JSON list of C-alpha atoms in Angstrom, two decimals:
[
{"chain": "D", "resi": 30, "resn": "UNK", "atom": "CA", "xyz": [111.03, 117.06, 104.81]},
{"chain": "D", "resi": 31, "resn": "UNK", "atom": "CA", "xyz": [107.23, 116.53, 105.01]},
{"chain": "D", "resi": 32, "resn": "UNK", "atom": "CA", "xyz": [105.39, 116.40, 101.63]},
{"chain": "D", "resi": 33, "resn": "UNK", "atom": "CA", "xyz": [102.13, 116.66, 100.58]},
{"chain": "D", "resi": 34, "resn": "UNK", "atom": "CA", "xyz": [100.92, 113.28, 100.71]},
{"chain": "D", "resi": 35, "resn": "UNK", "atom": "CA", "xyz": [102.59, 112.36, 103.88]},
{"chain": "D", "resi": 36, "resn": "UNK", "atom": "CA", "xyz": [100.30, 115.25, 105.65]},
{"chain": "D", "resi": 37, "resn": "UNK", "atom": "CA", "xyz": [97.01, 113.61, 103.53]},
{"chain": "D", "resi": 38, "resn": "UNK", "atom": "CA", "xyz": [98.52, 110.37, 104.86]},
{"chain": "D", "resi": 39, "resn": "UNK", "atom": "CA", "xyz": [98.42, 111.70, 108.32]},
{"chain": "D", "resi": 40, "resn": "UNK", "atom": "CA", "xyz": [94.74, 113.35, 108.15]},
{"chain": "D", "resi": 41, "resn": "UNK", "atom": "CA", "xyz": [93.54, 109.57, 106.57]},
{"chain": "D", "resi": 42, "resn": "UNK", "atom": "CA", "xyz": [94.71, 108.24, 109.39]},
{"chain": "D", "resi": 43, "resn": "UNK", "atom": "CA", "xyz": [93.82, 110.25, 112.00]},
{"chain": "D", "resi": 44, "resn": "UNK", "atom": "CA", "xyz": [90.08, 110.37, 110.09]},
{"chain": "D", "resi": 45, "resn": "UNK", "atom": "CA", "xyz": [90.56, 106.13, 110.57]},
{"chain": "D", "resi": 46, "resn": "UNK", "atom": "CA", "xyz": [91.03, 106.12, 114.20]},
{"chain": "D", "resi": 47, "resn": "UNK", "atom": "CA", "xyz": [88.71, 103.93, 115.81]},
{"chain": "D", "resi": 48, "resn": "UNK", "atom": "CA", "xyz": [87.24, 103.44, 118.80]},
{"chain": "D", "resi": 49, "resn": "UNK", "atom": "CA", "xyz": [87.93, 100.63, 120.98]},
{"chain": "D", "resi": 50, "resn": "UNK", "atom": "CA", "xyz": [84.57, 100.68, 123.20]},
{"chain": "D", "resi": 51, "resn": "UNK", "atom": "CA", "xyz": [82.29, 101.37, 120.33]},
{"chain": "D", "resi": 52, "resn": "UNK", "atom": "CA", "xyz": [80.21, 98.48, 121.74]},
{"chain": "D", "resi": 53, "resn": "UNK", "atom": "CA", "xyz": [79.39, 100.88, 124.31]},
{"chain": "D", "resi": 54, "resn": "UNK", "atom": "CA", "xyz": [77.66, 103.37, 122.30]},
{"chain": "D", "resi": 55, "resn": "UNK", "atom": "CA", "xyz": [74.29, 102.39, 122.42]},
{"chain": "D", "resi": 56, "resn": "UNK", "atom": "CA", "xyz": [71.49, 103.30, 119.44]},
{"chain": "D", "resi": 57, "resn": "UNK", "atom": "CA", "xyz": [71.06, 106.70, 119.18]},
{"chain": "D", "resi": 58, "resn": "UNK", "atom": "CA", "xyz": [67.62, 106.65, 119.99]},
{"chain": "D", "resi": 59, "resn": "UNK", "atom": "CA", "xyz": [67.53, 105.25, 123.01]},
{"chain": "D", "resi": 60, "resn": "UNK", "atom": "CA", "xyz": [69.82, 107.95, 124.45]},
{"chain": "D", "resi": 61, "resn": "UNK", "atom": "CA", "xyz": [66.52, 110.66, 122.79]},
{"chain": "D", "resi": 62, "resn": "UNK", "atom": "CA", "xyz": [63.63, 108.26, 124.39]},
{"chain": "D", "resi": 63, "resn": "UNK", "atom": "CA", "xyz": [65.39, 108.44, 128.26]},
{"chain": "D", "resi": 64, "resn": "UNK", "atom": "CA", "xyz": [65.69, 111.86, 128.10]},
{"chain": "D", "resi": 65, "resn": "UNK", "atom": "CA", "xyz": [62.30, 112.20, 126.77]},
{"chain": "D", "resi": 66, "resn": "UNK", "atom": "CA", "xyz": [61.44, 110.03, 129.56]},
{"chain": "D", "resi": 67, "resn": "UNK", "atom": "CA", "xyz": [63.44, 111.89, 132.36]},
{"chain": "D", "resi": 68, "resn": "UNK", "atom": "CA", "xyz": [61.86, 115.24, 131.10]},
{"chain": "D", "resi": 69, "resn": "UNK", "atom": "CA", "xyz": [58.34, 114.02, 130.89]},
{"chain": "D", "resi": 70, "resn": "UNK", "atom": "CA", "xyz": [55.69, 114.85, 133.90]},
{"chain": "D", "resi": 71, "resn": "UNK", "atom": "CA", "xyz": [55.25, 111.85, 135.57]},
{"chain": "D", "resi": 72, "resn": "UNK", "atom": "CA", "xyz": [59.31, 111.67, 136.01]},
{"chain": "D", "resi": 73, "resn": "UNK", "atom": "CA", "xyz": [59.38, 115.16, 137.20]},
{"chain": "D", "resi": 74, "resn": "UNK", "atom": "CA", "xyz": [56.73, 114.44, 139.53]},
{"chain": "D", "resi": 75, "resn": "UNK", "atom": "CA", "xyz": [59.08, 111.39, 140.26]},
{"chain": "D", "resi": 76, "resn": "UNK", "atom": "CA", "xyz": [61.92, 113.08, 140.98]},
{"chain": "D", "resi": 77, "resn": "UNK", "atom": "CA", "xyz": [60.47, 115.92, 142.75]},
{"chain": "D", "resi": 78, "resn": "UNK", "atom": "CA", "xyz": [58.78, 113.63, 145.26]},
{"chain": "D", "resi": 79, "resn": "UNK", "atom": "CA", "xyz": [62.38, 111.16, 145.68]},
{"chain": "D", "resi": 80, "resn": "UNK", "atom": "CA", "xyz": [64.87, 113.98, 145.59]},
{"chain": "D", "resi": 81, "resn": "UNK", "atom": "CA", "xyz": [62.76, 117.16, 146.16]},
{"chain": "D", "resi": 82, "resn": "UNK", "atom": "CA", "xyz": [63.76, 118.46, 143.14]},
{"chain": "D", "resi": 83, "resn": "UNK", "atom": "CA", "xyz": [64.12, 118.36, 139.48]},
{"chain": "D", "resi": 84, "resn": "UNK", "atom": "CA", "xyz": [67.20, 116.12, 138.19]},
{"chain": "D", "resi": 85, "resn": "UNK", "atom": "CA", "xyz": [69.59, 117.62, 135.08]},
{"chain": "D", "resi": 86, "resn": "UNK", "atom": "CA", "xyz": [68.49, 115.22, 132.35]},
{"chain": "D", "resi": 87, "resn": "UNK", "atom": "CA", "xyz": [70.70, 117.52, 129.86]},
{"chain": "D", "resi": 88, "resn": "UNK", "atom": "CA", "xyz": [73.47, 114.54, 129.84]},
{"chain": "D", "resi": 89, "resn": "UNK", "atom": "CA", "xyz": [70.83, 112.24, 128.13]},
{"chain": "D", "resi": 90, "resn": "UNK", "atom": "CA", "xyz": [70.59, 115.00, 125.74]},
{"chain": "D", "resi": 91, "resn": "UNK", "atom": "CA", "xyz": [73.91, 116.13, 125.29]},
{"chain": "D", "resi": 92, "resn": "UNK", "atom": "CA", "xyz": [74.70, 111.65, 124.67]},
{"chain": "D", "resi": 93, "resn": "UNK", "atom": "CA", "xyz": [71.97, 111.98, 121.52]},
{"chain": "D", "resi": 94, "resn": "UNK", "atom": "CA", "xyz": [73.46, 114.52, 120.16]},
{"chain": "D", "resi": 95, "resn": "UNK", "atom": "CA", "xyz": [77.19, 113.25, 120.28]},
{"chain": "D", "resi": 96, "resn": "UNK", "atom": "CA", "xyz": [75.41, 109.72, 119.28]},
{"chain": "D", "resi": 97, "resn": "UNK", "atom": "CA", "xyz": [74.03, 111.10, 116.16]},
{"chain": "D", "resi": 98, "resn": "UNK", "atom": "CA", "xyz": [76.94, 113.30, 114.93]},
{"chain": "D", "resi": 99, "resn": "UNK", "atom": "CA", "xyz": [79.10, 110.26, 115.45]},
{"chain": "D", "resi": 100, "resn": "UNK", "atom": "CA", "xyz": [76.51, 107.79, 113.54]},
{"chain": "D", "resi": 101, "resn": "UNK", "atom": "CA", "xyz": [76.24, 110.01, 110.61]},
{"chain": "D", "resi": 102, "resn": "UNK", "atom": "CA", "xyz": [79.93, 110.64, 109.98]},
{"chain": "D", "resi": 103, "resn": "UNK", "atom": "CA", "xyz": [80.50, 106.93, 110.00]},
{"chain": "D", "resi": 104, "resn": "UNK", "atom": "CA", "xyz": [82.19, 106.93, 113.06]},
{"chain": "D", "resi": 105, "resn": "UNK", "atom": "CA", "xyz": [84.92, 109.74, 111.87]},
{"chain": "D", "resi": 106, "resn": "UNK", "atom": "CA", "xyz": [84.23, 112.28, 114.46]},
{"chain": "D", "resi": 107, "resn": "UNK", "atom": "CA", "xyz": [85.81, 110.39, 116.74]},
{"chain": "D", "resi": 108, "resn": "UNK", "atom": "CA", "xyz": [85.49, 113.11, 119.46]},
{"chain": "D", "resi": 109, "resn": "UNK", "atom": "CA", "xyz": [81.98, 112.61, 119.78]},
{"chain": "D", "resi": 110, "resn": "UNK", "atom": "CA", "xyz": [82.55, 108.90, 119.85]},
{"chain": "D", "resi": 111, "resn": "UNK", "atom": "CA", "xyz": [84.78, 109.41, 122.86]},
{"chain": "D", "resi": 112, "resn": "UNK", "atom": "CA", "xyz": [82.60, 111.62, 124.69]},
{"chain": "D", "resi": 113, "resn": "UNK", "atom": "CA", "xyz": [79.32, 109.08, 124.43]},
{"chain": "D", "resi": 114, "resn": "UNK", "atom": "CA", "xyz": [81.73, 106.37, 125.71]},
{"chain": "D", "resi": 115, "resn": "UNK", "atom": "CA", "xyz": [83.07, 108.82, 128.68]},
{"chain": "D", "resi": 116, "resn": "UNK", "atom": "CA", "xyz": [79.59, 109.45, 129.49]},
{"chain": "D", "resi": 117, "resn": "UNK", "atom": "CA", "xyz": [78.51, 105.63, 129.37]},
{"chain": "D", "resi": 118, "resn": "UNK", "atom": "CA", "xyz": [81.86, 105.17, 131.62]},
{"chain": "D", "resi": 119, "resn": "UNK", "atom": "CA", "xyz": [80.70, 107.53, 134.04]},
{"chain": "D", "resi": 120, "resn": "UNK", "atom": "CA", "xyz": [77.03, 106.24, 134.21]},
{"chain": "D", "resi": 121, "resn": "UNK", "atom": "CA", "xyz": [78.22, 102.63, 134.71]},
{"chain": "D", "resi": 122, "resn": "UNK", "atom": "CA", "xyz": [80.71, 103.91, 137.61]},
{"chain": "D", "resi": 123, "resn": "UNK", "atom": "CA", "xyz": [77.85, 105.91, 139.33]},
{"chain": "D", "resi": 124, "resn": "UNK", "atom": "CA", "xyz": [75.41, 102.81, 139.04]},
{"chain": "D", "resi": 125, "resn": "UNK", "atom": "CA", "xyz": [77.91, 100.42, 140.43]},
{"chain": "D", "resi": 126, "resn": "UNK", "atom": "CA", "xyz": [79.27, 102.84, 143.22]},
{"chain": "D", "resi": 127, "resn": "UNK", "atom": "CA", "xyz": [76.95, 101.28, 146.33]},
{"chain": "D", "resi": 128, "resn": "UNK", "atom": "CA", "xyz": [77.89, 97.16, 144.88]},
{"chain": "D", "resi": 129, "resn": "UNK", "atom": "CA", "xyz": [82.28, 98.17, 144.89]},
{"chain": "D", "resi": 130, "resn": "UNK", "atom": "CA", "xyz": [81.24, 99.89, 148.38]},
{"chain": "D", "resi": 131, "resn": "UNK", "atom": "CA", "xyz": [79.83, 96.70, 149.99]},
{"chain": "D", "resi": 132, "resn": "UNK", "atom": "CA", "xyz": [82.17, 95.11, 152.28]},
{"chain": "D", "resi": 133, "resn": "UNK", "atom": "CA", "xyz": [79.56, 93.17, 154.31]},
{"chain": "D", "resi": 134, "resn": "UNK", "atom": "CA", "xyz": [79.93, 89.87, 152.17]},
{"chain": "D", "resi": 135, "resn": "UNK", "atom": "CA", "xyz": [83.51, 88.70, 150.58]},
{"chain": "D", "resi": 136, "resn": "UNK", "atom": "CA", "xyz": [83.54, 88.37, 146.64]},
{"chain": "D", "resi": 137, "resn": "UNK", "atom": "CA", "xyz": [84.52, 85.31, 145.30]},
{"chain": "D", "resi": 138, "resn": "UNK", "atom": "CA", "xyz": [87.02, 84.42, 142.53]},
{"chain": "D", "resi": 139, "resn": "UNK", "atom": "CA", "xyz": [85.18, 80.87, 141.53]},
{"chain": "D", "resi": 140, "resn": "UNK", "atom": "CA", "xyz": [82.32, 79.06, 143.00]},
{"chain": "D", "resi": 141, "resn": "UNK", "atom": "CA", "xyz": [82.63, 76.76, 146.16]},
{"chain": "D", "resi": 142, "resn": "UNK", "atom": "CA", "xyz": [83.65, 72.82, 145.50]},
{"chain": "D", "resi": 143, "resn": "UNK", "atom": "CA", "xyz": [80.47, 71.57, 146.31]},
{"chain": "D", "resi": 144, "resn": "UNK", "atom": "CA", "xyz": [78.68, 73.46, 144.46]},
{"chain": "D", "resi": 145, "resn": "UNK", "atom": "CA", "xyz": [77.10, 70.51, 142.40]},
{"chain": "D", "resi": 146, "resn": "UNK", "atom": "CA", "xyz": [76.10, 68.05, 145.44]},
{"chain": "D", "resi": 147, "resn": "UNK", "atom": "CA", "xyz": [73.54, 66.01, 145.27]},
{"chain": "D", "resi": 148, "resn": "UNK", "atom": "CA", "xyz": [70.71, 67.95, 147.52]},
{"chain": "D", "resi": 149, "resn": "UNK", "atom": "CA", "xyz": [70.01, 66.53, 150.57]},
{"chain": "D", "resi": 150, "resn": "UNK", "atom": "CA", "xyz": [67.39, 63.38, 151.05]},
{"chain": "D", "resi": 151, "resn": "UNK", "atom": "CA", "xyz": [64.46, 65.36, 152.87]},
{"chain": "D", "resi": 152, "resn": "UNK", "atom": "CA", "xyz": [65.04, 67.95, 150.24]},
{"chain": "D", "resi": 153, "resn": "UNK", "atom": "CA", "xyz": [64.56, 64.81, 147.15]},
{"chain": "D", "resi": 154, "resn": "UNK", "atom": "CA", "xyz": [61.73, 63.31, 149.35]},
{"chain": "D", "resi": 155, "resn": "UNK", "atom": "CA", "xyz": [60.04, 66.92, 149.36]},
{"chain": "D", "resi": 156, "resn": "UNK", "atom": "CA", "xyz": [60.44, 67.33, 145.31]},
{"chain": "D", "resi": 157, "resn": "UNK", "atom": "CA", "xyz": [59.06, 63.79, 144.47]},
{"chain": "D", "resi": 158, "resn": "UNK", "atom": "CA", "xyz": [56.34, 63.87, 142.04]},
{"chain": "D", "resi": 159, "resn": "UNK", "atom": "CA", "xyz": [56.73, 67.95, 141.65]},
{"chain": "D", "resi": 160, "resn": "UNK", "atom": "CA", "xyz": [55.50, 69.21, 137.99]},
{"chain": "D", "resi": 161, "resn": "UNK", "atom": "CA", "xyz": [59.40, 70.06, 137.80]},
{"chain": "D", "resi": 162, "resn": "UNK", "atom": "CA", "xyz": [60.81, 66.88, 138.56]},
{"chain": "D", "resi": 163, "resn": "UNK", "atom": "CA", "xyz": [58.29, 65.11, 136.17]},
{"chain": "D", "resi": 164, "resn": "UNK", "atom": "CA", "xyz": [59.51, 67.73, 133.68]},
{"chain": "D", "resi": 165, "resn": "UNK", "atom": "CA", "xyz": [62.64, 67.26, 134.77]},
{"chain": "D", "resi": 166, "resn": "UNK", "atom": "CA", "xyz": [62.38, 63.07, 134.01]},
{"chain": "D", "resi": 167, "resn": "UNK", "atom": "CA", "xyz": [61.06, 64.03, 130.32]},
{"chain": "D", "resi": 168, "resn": "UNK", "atom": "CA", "xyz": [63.84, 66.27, 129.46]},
{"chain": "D", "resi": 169, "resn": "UNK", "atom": "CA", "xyz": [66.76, 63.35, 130.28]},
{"chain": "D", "resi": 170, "resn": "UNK", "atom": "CA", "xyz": [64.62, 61.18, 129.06]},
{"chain": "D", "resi": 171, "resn": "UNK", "atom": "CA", "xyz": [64.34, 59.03, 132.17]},
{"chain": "D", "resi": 172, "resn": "UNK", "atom": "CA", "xyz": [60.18, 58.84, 131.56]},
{"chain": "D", "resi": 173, "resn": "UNK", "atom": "CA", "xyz": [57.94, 58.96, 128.78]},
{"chain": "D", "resi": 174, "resn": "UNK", "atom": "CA", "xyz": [55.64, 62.42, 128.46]},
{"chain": "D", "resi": 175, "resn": "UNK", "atom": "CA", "xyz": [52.74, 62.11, 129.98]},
{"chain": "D", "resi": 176, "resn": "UNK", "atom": "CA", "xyz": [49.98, 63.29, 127.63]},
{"chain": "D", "resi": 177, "resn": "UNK", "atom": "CA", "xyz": [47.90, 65.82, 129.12]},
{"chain": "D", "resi": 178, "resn": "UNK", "atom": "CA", "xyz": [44.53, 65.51, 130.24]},
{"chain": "D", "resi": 179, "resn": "UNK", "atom": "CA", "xyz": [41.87, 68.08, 129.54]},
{"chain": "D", "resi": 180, "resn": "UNK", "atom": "CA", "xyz": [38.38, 68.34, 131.30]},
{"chain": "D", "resi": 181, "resn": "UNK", "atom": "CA", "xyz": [35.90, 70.60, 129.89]},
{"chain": "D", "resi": 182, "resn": "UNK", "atom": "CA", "xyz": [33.71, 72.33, 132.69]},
{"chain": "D", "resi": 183, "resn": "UNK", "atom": "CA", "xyz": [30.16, 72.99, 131.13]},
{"chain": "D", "resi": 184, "resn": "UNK", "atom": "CA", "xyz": [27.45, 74.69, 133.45]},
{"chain": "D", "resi": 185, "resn": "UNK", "atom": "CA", "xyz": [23.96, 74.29, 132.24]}
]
């Protein structure tokens, strides 16, 4: 038989449910500036020009408004926590859609073995005396730093 405080026990904890992806809510007010910025007239004119239309920046709007209510419950409404992260989800899946669709080059799992070999000697012989390879020397300490020179240019 259920008693009273088991049920307050149950409503704490569903109240202390947290969110695994909360990294992925950004701050609130960025989701307010890019809809301000989708809405504004030169991203209408934008749009209208690319797509030949207006695009729905409600999404953007809808995201600030789930971003605040979850901010200023302290992350207890929990429903609008999940719904920023959906929308985050779904915005990350539509920007990487055409880089999962590439099959022209194969992925790789680690880097080739010679990655790290030395470069080849016409390539040295072109970088000799480079600002980068001086740098370069400084850095490893394999030369001294040069000290700069200055010239002053005076027209009379």
């Amino acid at each position: 038989m259920a008693t009273k405080s088991d049920n307050a026990d149950s409503k704490s904890d569903k109240s202390k449910e947290s969110l695994n992806d909360a990294w992925a809510i950004r701050p609130c007010h960025l989701y307010k500036e890019e809809y301000d910025d989708c809405t504004s007239f030169k991203a209408r004119f934008h749009q209208y020009f690319i797509f030949g239309k207006d695009t729905d920046c409600s999404q953007w709007l809808t995201d600030y408004r789930n971003c605040e209510r979850y901010q200023q419950s302290n992350g207890n409404d929990v429903a609008a926590g999940k719904a920023v992260i959906k929308s985050e989800e779904e915005r990350r899946k539509i920007r990487l859609r055409a880089h999962f669709a590439n099959d022209t080059w194969q992925k790789r799992k680690e880097p080739p073995l010679d990655w790290a070999a030395p470069l080849p000697d016409w390539m040295e012989k072109r970088n000799e005396n480079t600002y980068l390879e001086v740098k370069q020397k400084e850095l490893s300490g394999q030369a001294a730093p040069q000290g700069e020179e200055r010239s002053l240019c005076t027209i009379m």
